XYZ file of C-alpha atoms in Angstrom:
628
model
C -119.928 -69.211 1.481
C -120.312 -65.352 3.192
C -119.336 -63.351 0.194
C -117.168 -61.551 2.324
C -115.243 -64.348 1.836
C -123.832 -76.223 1.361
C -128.591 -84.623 3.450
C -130.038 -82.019 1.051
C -127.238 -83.194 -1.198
C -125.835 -86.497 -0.735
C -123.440 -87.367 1.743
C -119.766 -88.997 0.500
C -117.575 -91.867 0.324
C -115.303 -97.813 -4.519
C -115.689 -101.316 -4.841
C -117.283 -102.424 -8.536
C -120.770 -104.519 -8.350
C -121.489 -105.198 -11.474
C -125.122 -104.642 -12.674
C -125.764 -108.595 -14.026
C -124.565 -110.019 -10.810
C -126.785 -108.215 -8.279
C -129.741 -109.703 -10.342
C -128.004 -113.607 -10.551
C -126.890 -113.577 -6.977
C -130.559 -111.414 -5.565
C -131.614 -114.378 -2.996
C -129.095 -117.058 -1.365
C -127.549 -115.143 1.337
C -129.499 -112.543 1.751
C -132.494 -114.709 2.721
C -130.102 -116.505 5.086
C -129.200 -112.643 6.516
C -132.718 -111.920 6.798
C -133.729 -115.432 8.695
C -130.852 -114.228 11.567
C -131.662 -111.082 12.449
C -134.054 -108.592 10.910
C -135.858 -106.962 13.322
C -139.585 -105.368 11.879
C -140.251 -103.186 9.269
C -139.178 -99.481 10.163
C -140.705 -96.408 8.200
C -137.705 -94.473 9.283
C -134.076 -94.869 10.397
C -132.024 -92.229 12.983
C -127.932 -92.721 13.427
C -129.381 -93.544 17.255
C -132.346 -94.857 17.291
C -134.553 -91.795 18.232
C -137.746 -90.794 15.618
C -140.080 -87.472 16.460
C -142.481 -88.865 13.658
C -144.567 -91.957 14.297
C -145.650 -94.468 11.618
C -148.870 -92.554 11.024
C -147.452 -88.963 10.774
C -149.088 -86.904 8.131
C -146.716 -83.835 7.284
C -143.073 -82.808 8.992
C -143.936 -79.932 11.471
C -141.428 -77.275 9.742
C -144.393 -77.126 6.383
C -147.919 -76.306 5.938
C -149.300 -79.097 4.680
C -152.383 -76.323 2.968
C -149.718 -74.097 1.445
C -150.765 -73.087 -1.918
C -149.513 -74.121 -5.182
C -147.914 -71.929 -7.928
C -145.525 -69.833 -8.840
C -142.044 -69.202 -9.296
C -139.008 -68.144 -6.905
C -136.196 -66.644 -8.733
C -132.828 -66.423 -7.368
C -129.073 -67.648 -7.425
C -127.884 -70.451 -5.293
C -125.429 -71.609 -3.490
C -124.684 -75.450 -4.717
C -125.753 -78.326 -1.880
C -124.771 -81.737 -4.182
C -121.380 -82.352 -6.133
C -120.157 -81.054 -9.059
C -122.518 -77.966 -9.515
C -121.242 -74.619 -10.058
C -123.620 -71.436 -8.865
C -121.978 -69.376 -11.509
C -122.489 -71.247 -14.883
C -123.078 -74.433 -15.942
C -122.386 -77.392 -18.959
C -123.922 -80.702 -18.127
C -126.873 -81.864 -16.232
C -124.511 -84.860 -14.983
C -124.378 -83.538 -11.546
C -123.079 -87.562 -10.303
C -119.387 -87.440 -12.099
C -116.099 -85.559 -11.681
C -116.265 -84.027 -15.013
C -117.974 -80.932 -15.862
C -120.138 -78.249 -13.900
C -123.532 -79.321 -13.370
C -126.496 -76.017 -12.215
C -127.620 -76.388 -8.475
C -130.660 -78.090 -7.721
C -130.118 -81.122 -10.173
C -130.583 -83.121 -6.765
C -134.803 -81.709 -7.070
C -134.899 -84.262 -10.233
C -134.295 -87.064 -8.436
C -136.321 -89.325 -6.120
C -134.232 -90.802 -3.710
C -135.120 -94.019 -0.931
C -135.396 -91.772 2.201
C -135.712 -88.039 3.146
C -134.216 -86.658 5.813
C -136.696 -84.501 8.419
C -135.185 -81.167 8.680
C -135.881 -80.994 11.900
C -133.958 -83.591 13.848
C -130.497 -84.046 13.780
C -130.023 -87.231 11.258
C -133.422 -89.147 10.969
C -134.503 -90.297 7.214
C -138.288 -91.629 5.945
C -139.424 -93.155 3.584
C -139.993 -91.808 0.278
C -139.384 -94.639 -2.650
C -138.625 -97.219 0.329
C -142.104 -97.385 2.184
C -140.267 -99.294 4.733
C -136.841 -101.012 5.601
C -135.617 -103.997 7.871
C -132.205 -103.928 9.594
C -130.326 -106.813 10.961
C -129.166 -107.238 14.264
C -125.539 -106.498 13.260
C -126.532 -103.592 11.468
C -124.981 -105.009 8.459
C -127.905 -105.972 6.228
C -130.498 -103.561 4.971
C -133.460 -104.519 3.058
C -135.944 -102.052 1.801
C -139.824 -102.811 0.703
C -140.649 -100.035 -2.112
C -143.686 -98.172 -3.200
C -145.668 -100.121 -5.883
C -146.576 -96.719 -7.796
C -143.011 -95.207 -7.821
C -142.673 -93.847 -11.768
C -139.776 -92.283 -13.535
C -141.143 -89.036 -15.654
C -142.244 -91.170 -18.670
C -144.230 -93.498 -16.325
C -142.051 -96.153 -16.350
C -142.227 -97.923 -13.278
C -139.037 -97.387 -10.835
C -138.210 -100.853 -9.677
C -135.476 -102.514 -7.373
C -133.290 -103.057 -10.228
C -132.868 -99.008 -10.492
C -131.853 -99.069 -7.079
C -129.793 -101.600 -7.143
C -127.959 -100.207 -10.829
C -128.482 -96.839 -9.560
C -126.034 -97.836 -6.452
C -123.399 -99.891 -8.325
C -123.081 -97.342 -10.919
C -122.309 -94.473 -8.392
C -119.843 -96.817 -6.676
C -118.298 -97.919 -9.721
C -118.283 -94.553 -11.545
C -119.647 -91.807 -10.071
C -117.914 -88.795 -8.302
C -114.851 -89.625 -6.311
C -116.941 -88.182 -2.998
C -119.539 -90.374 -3.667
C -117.666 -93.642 -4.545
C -115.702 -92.916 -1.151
C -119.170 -92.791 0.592
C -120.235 -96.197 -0.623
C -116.858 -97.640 0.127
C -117.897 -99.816 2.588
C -121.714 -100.743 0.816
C -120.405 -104.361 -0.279
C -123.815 -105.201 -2.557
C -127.296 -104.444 -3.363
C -129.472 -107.156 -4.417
C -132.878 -107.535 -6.188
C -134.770 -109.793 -4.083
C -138.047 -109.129 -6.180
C -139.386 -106.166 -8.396
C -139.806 -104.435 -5.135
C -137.249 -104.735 -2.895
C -134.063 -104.289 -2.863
C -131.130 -105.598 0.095
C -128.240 -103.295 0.531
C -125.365 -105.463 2.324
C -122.188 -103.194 3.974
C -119.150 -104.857 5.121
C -119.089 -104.418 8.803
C -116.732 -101.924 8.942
C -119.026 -98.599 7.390
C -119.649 -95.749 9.613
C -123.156 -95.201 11.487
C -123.645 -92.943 8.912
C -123.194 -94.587 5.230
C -126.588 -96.565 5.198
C -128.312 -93.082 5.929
C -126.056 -91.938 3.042
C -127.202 -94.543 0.837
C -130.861 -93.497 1.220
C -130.141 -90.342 0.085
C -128.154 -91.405 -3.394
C -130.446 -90.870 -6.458
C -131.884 -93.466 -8.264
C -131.667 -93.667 -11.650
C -133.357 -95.390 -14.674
C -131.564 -98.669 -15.450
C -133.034 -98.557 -19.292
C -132.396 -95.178 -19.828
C -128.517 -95.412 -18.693
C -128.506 -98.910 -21.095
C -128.575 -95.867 -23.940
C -126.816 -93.386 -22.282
C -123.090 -93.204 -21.209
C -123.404 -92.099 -17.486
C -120.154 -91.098 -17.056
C -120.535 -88.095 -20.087
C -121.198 -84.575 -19.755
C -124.497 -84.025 -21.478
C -126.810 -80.870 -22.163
C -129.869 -83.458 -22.585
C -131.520 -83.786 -19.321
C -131.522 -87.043 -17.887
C -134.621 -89.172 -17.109
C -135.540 -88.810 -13.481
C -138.631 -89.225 -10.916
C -138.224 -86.338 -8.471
C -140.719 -83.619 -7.864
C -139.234 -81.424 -10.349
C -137.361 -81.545 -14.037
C -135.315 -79.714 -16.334
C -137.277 -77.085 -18.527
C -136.315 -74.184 -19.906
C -132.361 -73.264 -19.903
C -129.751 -71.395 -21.110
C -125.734 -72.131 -20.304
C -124.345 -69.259 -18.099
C -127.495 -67.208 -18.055
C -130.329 -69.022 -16.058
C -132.088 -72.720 -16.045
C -135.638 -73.212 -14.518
C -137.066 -76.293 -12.943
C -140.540 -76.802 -13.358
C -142.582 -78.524 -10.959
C -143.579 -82.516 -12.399
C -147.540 -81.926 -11.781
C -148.687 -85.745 -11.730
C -145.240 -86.948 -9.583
C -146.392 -90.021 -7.845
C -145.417 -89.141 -4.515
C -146.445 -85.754 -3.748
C -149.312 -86.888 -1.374
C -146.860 -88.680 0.732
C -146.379 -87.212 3.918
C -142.698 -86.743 3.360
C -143.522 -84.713 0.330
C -146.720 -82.975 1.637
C -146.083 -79.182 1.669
C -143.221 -79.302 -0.256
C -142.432 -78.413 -3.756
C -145.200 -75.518 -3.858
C -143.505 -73.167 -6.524
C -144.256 -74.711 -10.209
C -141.186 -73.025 -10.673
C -137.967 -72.343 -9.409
C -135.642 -70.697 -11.203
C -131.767 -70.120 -10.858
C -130.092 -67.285 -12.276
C -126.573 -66.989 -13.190
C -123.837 -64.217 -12.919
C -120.312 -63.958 -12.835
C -120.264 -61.494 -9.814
C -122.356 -60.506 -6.723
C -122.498 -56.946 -8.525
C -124.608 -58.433 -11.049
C -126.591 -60.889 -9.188
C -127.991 -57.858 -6.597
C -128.598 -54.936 -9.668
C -130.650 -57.842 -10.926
C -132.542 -58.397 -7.490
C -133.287 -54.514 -7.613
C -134.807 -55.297 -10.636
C -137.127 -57.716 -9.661
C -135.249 -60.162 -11.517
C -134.271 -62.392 -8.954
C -137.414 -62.380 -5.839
C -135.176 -63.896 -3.190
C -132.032 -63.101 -2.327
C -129.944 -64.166 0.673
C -127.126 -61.750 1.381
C -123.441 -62.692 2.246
C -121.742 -59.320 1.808
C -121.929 -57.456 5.143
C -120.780 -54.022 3.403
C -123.740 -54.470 0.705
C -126.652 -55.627 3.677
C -125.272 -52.602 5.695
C -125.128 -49.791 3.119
C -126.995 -50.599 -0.260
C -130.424 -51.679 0.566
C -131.591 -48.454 -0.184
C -133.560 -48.680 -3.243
C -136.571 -47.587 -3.916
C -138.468 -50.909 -3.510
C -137.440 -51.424 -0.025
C -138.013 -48.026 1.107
C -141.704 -49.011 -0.771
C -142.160 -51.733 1.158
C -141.680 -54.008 -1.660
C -138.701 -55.614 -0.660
C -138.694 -56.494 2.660
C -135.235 -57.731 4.921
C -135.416 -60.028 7.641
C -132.512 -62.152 9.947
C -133.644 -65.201 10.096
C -132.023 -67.468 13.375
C -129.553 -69.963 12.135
C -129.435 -72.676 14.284
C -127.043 -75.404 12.938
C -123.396 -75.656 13.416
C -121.523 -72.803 11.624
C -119.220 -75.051 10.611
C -115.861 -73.562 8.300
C -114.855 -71.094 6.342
C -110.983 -69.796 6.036
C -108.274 -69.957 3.705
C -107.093 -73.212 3.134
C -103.516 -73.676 3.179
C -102.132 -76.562 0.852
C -100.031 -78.461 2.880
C -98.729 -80.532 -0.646
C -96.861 -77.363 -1.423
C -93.854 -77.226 0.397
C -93.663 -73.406 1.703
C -97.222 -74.700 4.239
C -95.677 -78.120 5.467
C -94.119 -76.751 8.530
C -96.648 -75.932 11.063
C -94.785 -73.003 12.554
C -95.470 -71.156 8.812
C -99.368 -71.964 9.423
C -99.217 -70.505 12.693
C -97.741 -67.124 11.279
C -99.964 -66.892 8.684
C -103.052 -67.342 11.043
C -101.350 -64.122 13.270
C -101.615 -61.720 10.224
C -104.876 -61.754 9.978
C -106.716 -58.783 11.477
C -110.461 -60.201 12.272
C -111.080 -57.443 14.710
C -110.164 -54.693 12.025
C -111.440 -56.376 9.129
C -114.748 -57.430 11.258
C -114.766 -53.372 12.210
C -113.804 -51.550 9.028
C -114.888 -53.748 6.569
C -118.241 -55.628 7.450
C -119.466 -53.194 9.931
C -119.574 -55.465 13.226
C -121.688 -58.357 11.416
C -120.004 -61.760 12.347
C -118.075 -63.214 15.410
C -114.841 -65.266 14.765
C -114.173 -68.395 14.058
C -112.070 -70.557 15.854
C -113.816 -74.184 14.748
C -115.427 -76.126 12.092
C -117.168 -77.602 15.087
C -118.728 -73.996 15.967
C -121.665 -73.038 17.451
C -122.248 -76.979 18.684
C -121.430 -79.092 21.331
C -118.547 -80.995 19.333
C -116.899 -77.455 19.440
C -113.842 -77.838 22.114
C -112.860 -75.401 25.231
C -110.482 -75.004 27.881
C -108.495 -78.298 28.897
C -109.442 -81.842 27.460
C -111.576 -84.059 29.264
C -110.548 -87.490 30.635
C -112.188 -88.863 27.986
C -110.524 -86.987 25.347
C -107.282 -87.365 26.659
C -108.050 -91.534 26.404
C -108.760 -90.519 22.693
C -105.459 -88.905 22.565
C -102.963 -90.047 24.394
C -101.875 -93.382 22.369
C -100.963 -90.521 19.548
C -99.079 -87.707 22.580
C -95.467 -88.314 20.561
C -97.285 -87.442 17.072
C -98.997 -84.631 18.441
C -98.166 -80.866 19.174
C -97.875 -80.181 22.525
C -100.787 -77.646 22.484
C -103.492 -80.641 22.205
C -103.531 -80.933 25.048
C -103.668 -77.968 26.479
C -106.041 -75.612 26.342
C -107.924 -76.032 22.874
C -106.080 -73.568 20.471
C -108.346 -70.356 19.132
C -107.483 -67.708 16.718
C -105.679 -64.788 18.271
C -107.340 -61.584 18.838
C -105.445 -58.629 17.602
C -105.474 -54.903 19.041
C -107.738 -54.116 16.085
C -105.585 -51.210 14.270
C -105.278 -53.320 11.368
C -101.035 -53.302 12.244
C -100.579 -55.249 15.354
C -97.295 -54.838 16.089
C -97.259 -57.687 19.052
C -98.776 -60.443 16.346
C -96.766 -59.416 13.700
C -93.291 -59.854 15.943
C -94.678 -63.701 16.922
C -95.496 -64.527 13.754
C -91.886 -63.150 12.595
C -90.355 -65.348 14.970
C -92.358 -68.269 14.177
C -91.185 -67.731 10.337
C -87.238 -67.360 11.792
C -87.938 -70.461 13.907
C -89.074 -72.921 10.561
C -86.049 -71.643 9.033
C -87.323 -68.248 7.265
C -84.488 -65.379 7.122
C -84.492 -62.315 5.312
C -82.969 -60.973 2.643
C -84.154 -56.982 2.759
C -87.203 -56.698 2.245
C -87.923 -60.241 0.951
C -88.581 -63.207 3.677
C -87.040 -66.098 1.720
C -88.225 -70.013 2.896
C -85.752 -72.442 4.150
C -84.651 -73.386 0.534
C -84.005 -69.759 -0.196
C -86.823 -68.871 -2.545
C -88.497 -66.038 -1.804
C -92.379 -66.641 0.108
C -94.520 -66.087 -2.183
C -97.893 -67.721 -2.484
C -101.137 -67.277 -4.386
C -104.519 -67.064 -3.256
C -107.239 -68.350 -5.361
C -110.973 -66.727 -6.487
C -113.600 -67.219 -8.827
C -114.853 -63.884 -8.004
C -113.151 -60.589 -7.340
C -115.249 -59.605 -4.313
C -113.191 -61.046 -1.711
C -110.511 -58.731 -3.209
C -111.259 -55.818 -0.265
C -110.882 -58.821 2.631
C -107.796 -60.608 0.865
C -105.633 -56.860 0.492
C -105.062 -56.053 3.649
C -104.317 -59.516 4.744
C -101.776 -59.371 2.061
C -100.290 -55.756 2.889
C -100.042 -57.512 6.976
C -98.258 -60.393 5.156
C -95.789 -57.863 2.839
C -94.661 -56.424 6.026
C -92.810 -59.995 6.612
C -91.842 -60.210 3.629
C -94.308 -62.261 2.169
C -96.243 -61.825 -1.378
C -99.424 -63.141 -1.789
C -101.267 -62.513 -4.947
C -104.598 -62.989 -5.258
C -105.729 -64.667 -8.162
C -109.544 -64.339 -9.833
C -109.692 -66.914 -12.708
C -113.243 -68.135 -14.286
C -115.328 -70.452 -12.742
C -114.164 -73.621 -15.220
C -110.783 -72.727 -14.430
C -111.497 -72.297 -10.662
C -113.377 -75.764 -10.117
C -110.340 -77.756 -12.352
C -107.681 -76.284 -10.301
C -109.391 -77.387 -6.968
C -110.588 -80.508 -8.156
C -107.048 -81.464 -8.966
C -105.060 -79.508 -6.055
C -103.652 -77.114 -8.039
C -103.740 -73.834 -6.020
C -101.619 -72.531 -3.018
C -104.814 -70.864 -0.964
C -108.360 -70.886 -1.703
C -111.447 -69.772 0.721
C -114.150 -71.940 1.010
C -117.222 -72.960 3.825
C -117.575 -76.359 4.680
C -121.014 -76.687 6.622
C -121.192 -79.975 9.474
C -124.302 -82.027 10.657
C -125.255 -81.994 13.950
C -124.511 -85.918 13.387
C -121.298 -86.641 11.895
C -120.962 -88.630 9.050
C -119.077 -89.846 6.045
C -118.404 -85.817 4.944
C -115.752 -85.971 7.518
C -113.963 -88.318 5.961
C -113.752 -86.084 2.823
C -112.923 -83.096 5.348
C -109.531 -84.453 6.733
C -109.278 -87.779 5.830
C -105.689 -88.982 4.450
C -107.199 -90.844 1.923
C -109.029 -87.978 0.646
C -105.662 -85.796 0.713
C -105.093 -87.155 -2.354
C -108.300 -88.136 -4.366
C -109.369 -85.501 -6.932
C -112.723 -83.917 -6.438
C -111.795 -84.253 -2.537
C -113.190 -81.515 0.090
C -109.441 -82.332 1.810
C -108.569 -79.060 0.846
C -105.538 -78.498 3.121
C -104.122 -82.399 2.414
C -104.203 -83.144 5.688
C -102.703 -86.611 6.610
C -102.058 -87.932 9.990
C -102.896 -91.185 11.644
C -104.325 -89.618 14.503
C -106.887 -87.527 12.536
C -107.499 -90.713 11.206
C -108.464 -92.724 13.953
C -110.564 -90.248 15.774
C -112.826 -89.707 13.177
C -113.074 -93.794 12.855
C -114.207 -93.099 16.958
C -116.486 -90.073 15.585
C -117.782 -92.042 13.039
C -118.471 -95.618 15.020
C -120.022 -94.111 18.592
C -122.232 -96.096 19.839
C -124.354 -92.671 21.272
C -124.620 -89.051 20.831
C -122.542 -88.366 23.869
C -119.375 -90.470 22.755
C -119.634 -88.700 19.633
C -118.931 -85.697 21.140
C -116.330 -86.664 23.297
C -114.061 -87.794 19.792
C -115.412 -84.827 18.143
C -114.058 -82.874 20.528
C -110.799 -84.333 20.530
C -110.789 -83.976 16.904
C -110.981 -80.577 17.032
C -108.050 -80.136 19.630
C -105.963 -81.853 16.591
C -107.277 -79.942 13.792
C -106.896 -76.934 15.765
C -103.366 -77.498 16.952
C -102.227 -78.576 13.381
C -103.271 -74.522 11.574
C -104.543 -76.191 8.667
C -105.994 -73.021 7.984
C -106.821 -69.533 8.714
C -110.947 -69.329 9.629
C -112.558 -66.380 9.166
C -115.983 -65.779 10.770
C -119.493 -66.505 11.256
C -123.109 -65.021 12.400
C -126.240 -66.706 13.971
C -128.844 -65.231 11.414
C -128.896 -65.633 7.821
C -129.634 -62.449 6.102
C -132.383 -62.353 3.415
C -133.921 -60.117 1.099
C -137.230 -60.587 -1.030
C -140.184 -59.026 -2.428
C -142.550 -59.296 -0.409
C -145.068 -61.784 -2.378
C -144.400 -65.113 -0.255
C -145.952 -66.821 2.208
C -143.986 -68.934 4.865
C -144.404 -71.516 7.550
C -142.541 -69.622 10.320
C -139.039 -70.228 11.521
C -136.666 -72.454 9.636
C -136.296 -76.156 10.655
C -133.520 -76.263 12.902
C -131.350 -78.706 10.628
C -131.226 -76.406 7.804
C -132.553 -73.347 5.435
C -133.776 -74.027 2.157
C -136.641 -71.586 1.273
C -137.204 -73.306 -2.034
C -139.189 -76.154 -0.472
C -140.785 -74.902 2.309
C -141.823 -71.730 0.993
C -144.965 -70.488 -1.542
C -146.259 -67.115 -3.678
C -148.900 -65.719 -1.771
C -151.453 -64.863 -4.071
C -152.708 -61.817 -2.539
C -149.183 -60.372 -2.273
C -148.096 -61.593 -5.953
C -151.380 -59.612 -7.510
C -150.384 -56.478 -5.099
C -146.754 -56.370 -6.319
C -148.003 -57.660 -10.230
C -145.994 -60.594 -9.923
C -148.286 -63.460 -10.379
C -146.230 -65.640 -12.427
């Protein structure tokens, strides 16, 4: 999330299949399945049918395949899978609801297909050397690599798939069980491979979700309670493990130097640092004295004021830190404030709306991150799902059948966030957001704007850090001015991740990234039956049939095209309904590191993760004295 304010992880979506029974019942029907309709073993699967890489392809384009090896990166991180917390951490269960798991637990874990990084949604193989679909789409049965081992050299067989997916549906994190909602089985057909059967009614999306869910040791789990919170690191096969750690001060992954599939040519140029390690502090204060240091060697920036004003230490004006923007090409997606429409002072849309006026983008964007981002308007932003000027006939097919549920302004011209005069006291905002108040039923009483039930409006917004403090005050003194209190809250990061796993806040901030293909995350997003499931990304609660439906026509088009079309729509709705107030967004991502690695080029279009791609130069690590 910008600090002036993460596929790579899994995607989400619980229906038990118990372990015994996908053993007893592995051949019947799916043999019967498999006579119909497969169609030819694939060695890689896209939402639409379209691959860049062949059969025969060697690397992914986005790596150098000659990169050396060695190494560490040091820095903190941003979490990409569930239940990990970038500020501390007390279990290396990363899969459940319980506890805060460190980023990068995903790097442990092998996993049937990776995506390319590089294309919008295709996946290849990596345990699964290749799959067969049926006709319907329904049936998916994938042939795995003979020399697959877990860490100990046990072998990794279709019965860890197969437990590894009933588990996760059964008991693992509520995003992930919603994910394989609609997987009905998977079945052992032989010690090497496995058939996944869906229902007919999952998205495009959830069997390129289940590729992506980590597989896990059958024995070792057969001594080991999945669902606990445990400080011993689990067994695993991916390209890198647990070594050495401390809770709340750092944890370093080291490199697994005999993993069995790091001549693959999904793997090859990956993984080149024999260590990566992730360093932990309770503030960004901390975290950049420490990249100063040399502590941390990579650091991307969020803080506008900080990448502005305070990168003048004496190892960049040395030349030993170096700054770069680096071209961001995926959709921005969402950040904002999140208003929780379960609490009663945000159900009225008209309140939203008001709130959304008080913010001062163009002053805070001016005095406060020195001209750095553009607004957002959009989680769809920056992408062709983003919506403008009047629906299309084919969005208003999407939306008419839900007109009487539906504000008038869908279908208008698609709703963005108002631009202000930029004093930081717009006078002609303030007065419609004052009347919008009045017309949900607001009065005053002095100085006091009390709600409808005649409590005073007062709300809280939630932090785990205090450096959003400078953007949050003035958007409270704009909201005092109407008679509104809003407090903002900094609690620890425990405290933080309960209260939003459970709904317990009035406001929090938070960025929501999208895909350039839509998928089962969506769901999560603004789903109704997310609204209420704990661990949810349905931050706001939204619940309305017609959100509903068009992300069932998001989620089932038949083509790229017709997924932008009900995207599209979508966004009229979400826009329209001021679930939120978005804040902003920039085309670059910021980054600061000494200047000792070496780099492919440009990012991958699909996403940034330096970790993988990325290796210690040798030349520039003996130059700088940073070898290790």
């Amino acid at each position: 999330m910008n600090g002036d304010a993460s596929f790579a992880s899994i995607t989400r979506r619980g229906l038990l299949v118990g372990s015994a029974s996908l053993a007893a019942a592995a051949v019947g029907p799916v043999v019967g399945a498999r006579a119909q309709a497969t169609q030819g073993a694939r060695h890689g699967l896209s939402v639409f049918g379209d691959l860049k890489y062949g059969p025969s392809f060697q690397h992914f384009d986005y790596v150098d395949p000659a990169a050396p090896s060695g190494g560490r990166m040091a820095f903190t991180a941003p979490s990409w899978a569930f239940n990990q917390n970038p500020q501390t951490f007390n279990t290396f269960n990363t899969f459940i609801l319980t506890g805060d798991a460190p980023p990068r637990m995903e790097l442990c874990f092998d996993t049937l297909m990776v995506r390319a990084l590089d294309e919008p949604d295709a996946v290849y193989g990596l345990v699964a050397e290749t799959v067969e679909v049926s006709a319907d789409g329904n049936l998916y049965v994938f042939d795995l690599r003979r020399d697959a081992r877990f860490h100990n050299g046990s072998p990794l067989t279709a019965e860890d798939v197969a437990f590894s997916l009933a588990t996760l549906k059964e008991k693992g994190h509520p995003a992930i069980r919603q994910t394989l909602t609609e997987m009905a089985e998977a079945q052992v057909l032989s010690p090497h491979r496995v058939a996944v059967r869906f229902t007919g009614r999952q998205s495009r999306m959830t069997p390129l979700a289940v590729t992506g869910m980590p597989i896990l040791s059958k024995a070792y789990y057969a001594r080991y309670d999945f669902e606990g919170t445990t400080l011993t690191p689990p067994l695993s096969s991916g390209p890198y493990k647990v070594a050495r750690h401390e809770i709340g001060r750092f944890i370093e992954y080291d490199r697994v130097a005999d993993w069995w599939a790091k001549d693959l040519p999904v793997a090859r140029g990956h993984f080149n640092f024999k260590t990566l390690r992730l360093e932990f502090y309770r503030n960004r204060t901390a975290g950049f004295e420490a990249f100063k240091k040399g502590t941390t060697t990579f650091r991307e920036e969020f803080t506008s004021k900080t990448w502005a004003t305070e990168y003048n230490f004496p190892a960049v004006e040395e030349g030993r830190v170096i700054r770069e923007e680096i071209p961001d090409g995926r959709p921005s997606g969402g950040q904002g404030w999140f208003l929780n429409t379960r609490r009663p002072i945000f159900s009225d849309v008209r309140v939203r709306q008001a709130l959304g006026l008080v913010f001062d983008f163009e002053w805070t964007n001016k005095s406060l991150f020195f001209g750095a981002y553009q607004r957002t308007h959009s989680f769809f932003q920056n992408s062709p799902m983003f919506a403008e000027g009047e629906p299309s006939a084919e969005e208003l097919a999407l939306l008419e059948p839900f007109r009487d549920d539906l504000p008038e302004a869908v279908f208008g011209p698609a709703v963005l966030a108002p631009v202000s005069d930029g004093s930081g006291n717009d006078r002609t905002m303030l007065r419609e957001a004052d009347r919008l108040l009045r017309a949900a039923g607001c009065r005053r009483d002095g100085a006091t704007l009390l709600t409808p039930d005649g409590a005073p409006f007062r709300f809280e917004i939630l932090s785990n850090s205090p450096t959003f403090e400078r953007v949050v005050l003035p958007y409270a003194k704009g909201l005092a001015r109407l008679g509104i209190e809003a407090r903002f809250r900094v609690v620890d990061p425990a405290q933080y991740q309960s209260r939003v796993n459970t709904y317990d806040f009035d406001v929090v901030s938070r960025r929501f990234p999208l895909s350039a293909t839509l998928g089962e995350e969506i769901r999560q997003l603004w789903g109704s039956r997310s609204a209420e499931t704990p661990g949810g990304n349905n931050l706001s609660g939204i619940r309305s049939p017609a959100v509903d439906a068009l992300i069932d026509a998001a989620l089932s088009a038949t083509s790229r095209e017709r997924m932008t079309v009900a995207a599209r729509a979508l966004d009229r709705v979400l826009r329209a309904g001021y679930y939120w107030v978005p804040h902003w967004n920039k085309p670059v991502h910021t980054v600061a590191m000494w200047d000792l690695f070496g780099r492919p080029g440009d990012p991958p279009d699909y996403d940034f993760r330096p970790e993988l791609h990325w290796w210690v130069d040798p030349q520039k690590a003996k130059r700088l004295g940073k070898g290790g």
